[in-house]
Amino acid sequence: MNKEIVLSARNIHCSYGSADSSIKVLKGADLTIKVGEVVAVTGPSGSGKSTLLHALGLLERPEKGKVFICGEDGWALSSRKRAELRNRKIGFVFQFHHLLEEFTLKENVMMPCLIAGESDEEAGKKAERLLERVGIIHRASHFPSRVSGGERQRAAIARAVIMKPDVILADEPTGNLDTDTSAEVEKLIMELAEEGRRSFILATHSQDLASAVHRRFFLSSGILSEDE
Ligand SMILES: Nc1ncnc2c1ncn2[C@@H]1O[C@H](COP(=O)(O)OP(=O)(O)OP(=O)(O)O)[C@@H](O)[C@H]1O
Ligand SMILES: [Mg+2]
């Protein structure tokens, strides 16, 4: 496999429900992402953007199809190996940020490092550097419910990149943000991609965000197509 390719998905099918009343959400999606590329997946609500990200991120097994992360066939691995691959290579920003409410922003950002076995001191230093980088170091000791939506989203992005993943999957990273705050988060994502040669796959309703990225895909009626 080409070394420059970080993620490649082949013929992804996903459906929900039981055999007699199932809905087909994805009908054979293909996608190839190179190092440092930022791509957007747009499509109406319910078209399957989150479903696609969960399959690509090795969180929910597709009915059919393969997902290669840095050349490794993610869904063919044992669940332990798959979790390892996910932790090393993939970062997530979930649709509703998913910060842990009982932890401060700094603790939330540190969490992946602690889970990976790093010391408090080491993880704390990294988290502080990143909070500084994303512009919310002054909110490090605040709890998610006590900061703005944009600050929560920056913390979620910092948490997603702290393990230096090759690809970050971000589900509506600018959802629920006002225009100016969205523009700032969008700028941050593009800068983080360039600085770290990181790839991002963004699911978004925002035409502004979609127009800022390198490549755009559209999801409709279960079919993923690239805008040329
Ligand atoms: N766990 C589930 N069980 C059953 N159906 C589901 C489940 N998750 C999603 N769906 C259905 O699958 C379809 C795709 O959902 P998905 O959340 O992927 O869409 P989306 O494009 O992310 O939408 P949005 O833009 O609103 O976030 C929808 O019809 C949804 O109702
Ligand atoms: Mg969604």
Coordinates of C-alpha atoms and ligand atoms in Angstrom, one line a residue:
M1 CA 0.0 0.0 0.0
N2 CA 1.1 3.5 -0.8
K3 CA 2.8 5.0 2.3
E4 CA 1.2 8.4 1.8
I5 CA -2.3 6.9 2.3
V6 CA -3.5 7.1 5.9
L7 CA -7.0 5.8 5.5
S8 CA -8.7 3.9 2.9
A9 CA -12.2 2.5 3.0
R10 CA -13.6 0.0 0.5
N11 CA -17.2 -0.8 -0.2
I12 CA -18.6 0.2 3.2
H13 CA -22.2 -1.0 3.8
C14 CA -24.1 -0.1 7.0
S15 CA -27.6 -0.7 8.0
Y16 CA -29.7 -0.5 11.2
G17 CA -32.5 -2.5 12.4
S18 CA -33.5 -6.2 12.1
A19 CA -33.6 -8.3 9.0
D20 CA -37.3 -7.6 8.3
S21 CA -37.2 -3.9 8.9
S22 CA -33.7 -2.6 8.2
I23 CA -32.7 0.7 6.8
K24 CA -29.6 0.8 4.6
V25 CA -27.6 3.8 5.5
L26 CA -24.4 3.2 3.4
K27 CA -24.5 1.3 0.2
G28 CA -20.8 0.8 -0.7
A29 CA -18.8 3.9 0.3
D30 CA -15.2 4.2 -0.9
L31 CA -12.8 6.8 0.3
T32 CA -9.0 7.3 0.3
I33 CA -7.3 9.9 2.4
K34 CA -3.6 11.0 2.1
V35 CA -1.3 12.4 4.7
G36 CA -2.1 15.9 5.7
E37 CA -5.4 16.0 3.7
V38 CA -8.5 17.6 5.2
V39 CA -11.7 16.4 3.6
A40 CA -15.3 17.2 4.4
V41 CA -18.3 14.9 4.2
T42 CA -21.6 16.8 3.8
G43 CA -25.1 15.5 3.3
P44 CA -28.6 16.0 4.7
S45 CA -29.4 15.1 8.3
G46 CA -29.8 11.4 8.6
S47 CA -27.8 10.7 5.4
G48 CA -25.2 8.6 7.4
K49 CA -22.3 11.0 8.1
S50 CA -21.9 9.9 11.7
T51 CA -22.4 6.3 10.8
L52 CA -19.6 6.6 8.2
L53 CA -17.2 8.2 10.7
H54 CA -17.9 5.4 13.3
A55 CA -17.2 2.7 10.7
L56 CA -14.0 4.5 9.5
G57 CA -12.9 5.1 13.1
L58 CA -13.2 1.4 13.9
L59 CA -16.0 2.1 16.5
E60 CA -18.9 0.4 14.8
R61 CA -18.4 -2.6 12.6
P62 CA -19.9 -2.0 9.1
E63 CA -22.1 -4.8 7.6
K64 CA -19.6 -5.2 4.9
G65 CA -16.4 -3.5 3.6
K66 CA -12.9 -2.8 4.7
V67 CA -11.1 0.0 6.4
F68 CA -7.4 0.3 6.1
I69 CA -5.6 2.6 8.6
C70 CA -2.0 3.1 7.6
G71 CA -2.2 -0.1 5.6
E72 CA -3.7 -2.2 8.4
D73 CA -7.1 -3.9 7.8
G74 CA -8.8 -2.6 11.0
W75 CA -11.9 -4.7 11.0
A76 CA -9.9 -7.9 10.3
L77 CA -7.9 -7.5 13.6
S78 CA -8.9 -8.9 17.0
S79 CA -10.8 -6.4 19.1
R80 CA -7.7 -5.9 21.3
K81 CA -5.4 -5.2 18.3
R82 CA -8.1 -3.0 16.8
A83 CA -8.4 -0.9 20.0
E84 CA -4.6 -0.5 19.9
L85 CA -4.6 0.6 16.3
R86 CA -7.4 3.1 17.1
N87 CA -5.6 4.5 20.1
R88 CA -2.4 5.0 18.2
K89 CA -3.6 6.2 14.9
I90 CA -7.1 7.8 15.2
G91 CA -8.4 10.8 17.1
F92 CA -12.1 11.6 17.5
V93 CA -14.1 14.7 17.9
F94 CA -17.6 13.5 18.5
Q95 CA -20.8 15.2 17.4
F96 CA -21.7 16.4 20.9
H97 CA -18.1 16.9 22.1
H98 CA -18.4 14.1 24.7
L99 CA -16.1 15.9 27.2
L100 CA -16.4 14.3 30.6
E101 CA -18.4 16.8 32.7
E102 CA -16.8 15.8 36.1
F103 CA -13.3 16.6 34.8
T104 CA -11.7 19.9 34.0
L105 CA -10.7 20.8 30.4
K106 CA -7.1 19.9 31.2
E107 CA -8.0 16.6 32.7
N108 CA -10.2 15.8 29.7
V109 CA -7.3 16.6 27.3
M110 CA -4.9 14.5 29.4
M111 CA -7.2 11.5 29.5
P112 CA -6.0 9.6 26.4
C113 CA -2.4 9.8 27.7
L114 CA -3.4 8.5 31.1
I115 CA -5.3 5.7 29.5
A116 CA -2.1 4.9 27.5
G117 CA -0.2 4.6 30.7
E118 CA 1.7 7.9 30.8
S119 CA 2.4 9.6 34.1
D120 CA 0.3 12.5 35.4
E121 CA 3.2 14.8 35.1
E122 CA 4.0 13.9 31.5
A123 CA 0.3 14.0 30.4
G124 CA -0.2 17.3 32.2
K125 CA 2.6 18.9 30.4
K126 CA 1.4 17.8 27.0
A127 CA -2.1 18.9 27.8
E128 CA -1.0 22.3 28.9
R129 CA 1.1 22.7 25.7
L130 CA -2.0 21.8 23.6
L131 CA -4.4 24.0 25.6
E132 CA -2.0 26.8 24.9
R133 CA -1.9 25.9 21.2
V134 CA -5.6 25.9 20.8
G135 CA -6.0 29.1 22.8
I136 CA -7.7 28.0 26.0
I137 CA -4.9 27.7 28.5
H138 CA -6.8 30.2 30.7
R139 CA -9.7 27.7 30.9
A140 CA -7.5 24.7 31.9
S141 CA -9.0 24.3 35.3
H142 CA -12.6 25.0 34.3
F143 CA -15.3 22.3 33.9
P144 CA -16.9 21.8 30.5
S145 CA -20.3 23.1 31.7
R146 CA -18.6 26.4 32.7
V147 CA -17.0 27.3 29.4
S148 CA -18.4 28.4 26.0
G149 CA -19.3 26.1 23.2
G150 CA -16.2 27.2 21.2
E151 CA -14.0 26.5 24.2
R152 CA -15.4 23.1 24.6
Q153 CA -14.9 22.3 21.0
R154 CA -11.2 23.5 21.2
A155 CA -10.8 21.2 24.2
A156 CA -12.3 18.3 22.3
I157 CA -9.9 19.0 19.4
A158 CA -6.9 19.1 21.8
R159 CA -8.0 15.8 23.3
A160 CA -8.3 14.3 19.8
V161 CA -4.8 15.3 18.7
I162 CA -2.9 14.7 22.0
M163 CA -1.8 11.2 21.0
K164 CA -0.5 12.5 17.7
P165 CA -2.9 10.4 15.6
D166 CA -2.4 10.1 11.9
V167 CA -6.1 10.9 11.2
I168 CA -8.7 12.8 13.1
L169 CA -12.4 12.1 12.5
A170 CA -14.4 15.1 13.6
D171 CA -18.2 15.0 13.6
E172 CA -19.7 18.5 13.2
P173 CA -16.7 20.2 14.8
T174 CA -18.4 23.6 14.3
G175 CA -22.0 22.5 15.0
N176 CA -23.8 24.8 17.4
L177 CA -21.2 27.5 17.1
D178 CA -21.8 31.1 15.9
T179 CA -20.2 32.2 12.6
D180 CA -17.1 33.8 14.1
T181 CA -16.4 31.0 16.5
S182 CA -16.9 28.5 13.7
A183 CA -14.4 30.4 11.5
E184 CA -11.8 30.2 14.3
V185 CA -12.3 26.5 14.9
E186 CA -12.1 25.9 11.1
K187 CA -8.8 27.9 11.0
L188 CA -7.4 25.9 14.0
I189 CA -8.2 22.6 12.2
M190 CA -6.5 23.7 9.0
E191 CA -3.4 24.8 10.9
L192 CA -3.2 21.6 13.0
A193 CA -3.4 19.6 9.8
E194 CA -0.6 21.5 8.2
E195 CA 1.7 21.7 11.2
G196 CA 1.5 18.0 12.0
R197 CA 0.9 16.5 8.6
R198 CA -2.3 15.2 10.1
S199 CA -5.3 14.3 8.1
F200 CA -8.8 15.2 9.1
I201 CA -12.2 13.9 8.0
L202 CA -14.9 16.3 8.9
A203 CA -18.6 15.5 8.9
T204 CA -20.4 18.8 8.5
H205 CA -23.5 20.8 7.6
S206 CA -21.4 23.9 7.3
Q207 CA -20.8 25.1 3.8
D208 CA -18.2 27.5 5.1
L209 CA -16.2 24.7 6.7
A210 CA -16.7 22.5 3.6
S211 CA -15.4 25.2 1.3
A212 CA -12.2 25.6 3.4
V213 CA -11.0 22.0 3.1
H214 CA -8.9 20.2 0.4
R215 CA -11.6 17.8 -0.9
R216 CA -15.3 17.4 -0.5
F217 CA -17.6 14.4 -0.5
F218 CA -21.3 14.3 -0.5
L219 CA -23.5 11.6 1.0
S220 CA -27.0 11.1 -0.3
S221 CA -29.3 8.0 -0.4
G222 CA -26.5 5.8 0.8
I223 CA -24.0 6.9 -1.9
L224 CA -20.8 8.8 -1.2
S225 CA -19.5 10.8 -4.1
E226 CA -16.7 13.3 -4.4
D227 CA -17.4 16.8 -5.6
E228 CA -15.1 17.4 -8.5
Ligands
LIG1 N1 -28.1 3.3 16.6 C1 -29.0 3.5 15.6 N2 -30.1 2.6 15.5 C2 -30.9 2.8 14.5 N3 -30.9 3.7 13.5 C3 -29.8 4.6 13.6 C4 -28.9 4.5 14.6 N4 -28.0 5.5 14.4 C5 -28.4 6.1 13.3 N5 -29.5 5.6 12.8 C6 -30.2 6.0 11.6 O1 -29.3 5.9 10.5 C7 -29.4 7.1 9.6 C8 -28.1 7.8 9.6 O2 -27.8 8.4 10.8 P1 -26.5 9.3 11.1 O3 -26.5 9.6 12.5 O4 -25.3 8.5 10.6 O5 -26.8 10.5 10.1 P2 -26.0 11.9 10.0 O6 -25.8 12.2 8.6 O7 -24.9 11.9 10.9 O8 -27.2 12.9 10.6 P3 -26.9 14.3 11.3 O9 -26.5 15.3 10.2 O10 -28.3 14.6 11.9 O11 -25.9 14.2 12.4 C9 -30.6 7.9 10.2 O12 -31.8 7.5 9.5 C10 -30.6 7.5 11.7 O13 -31.9 7.6 12.2
MG2 MG -24.4 13.0 12.6

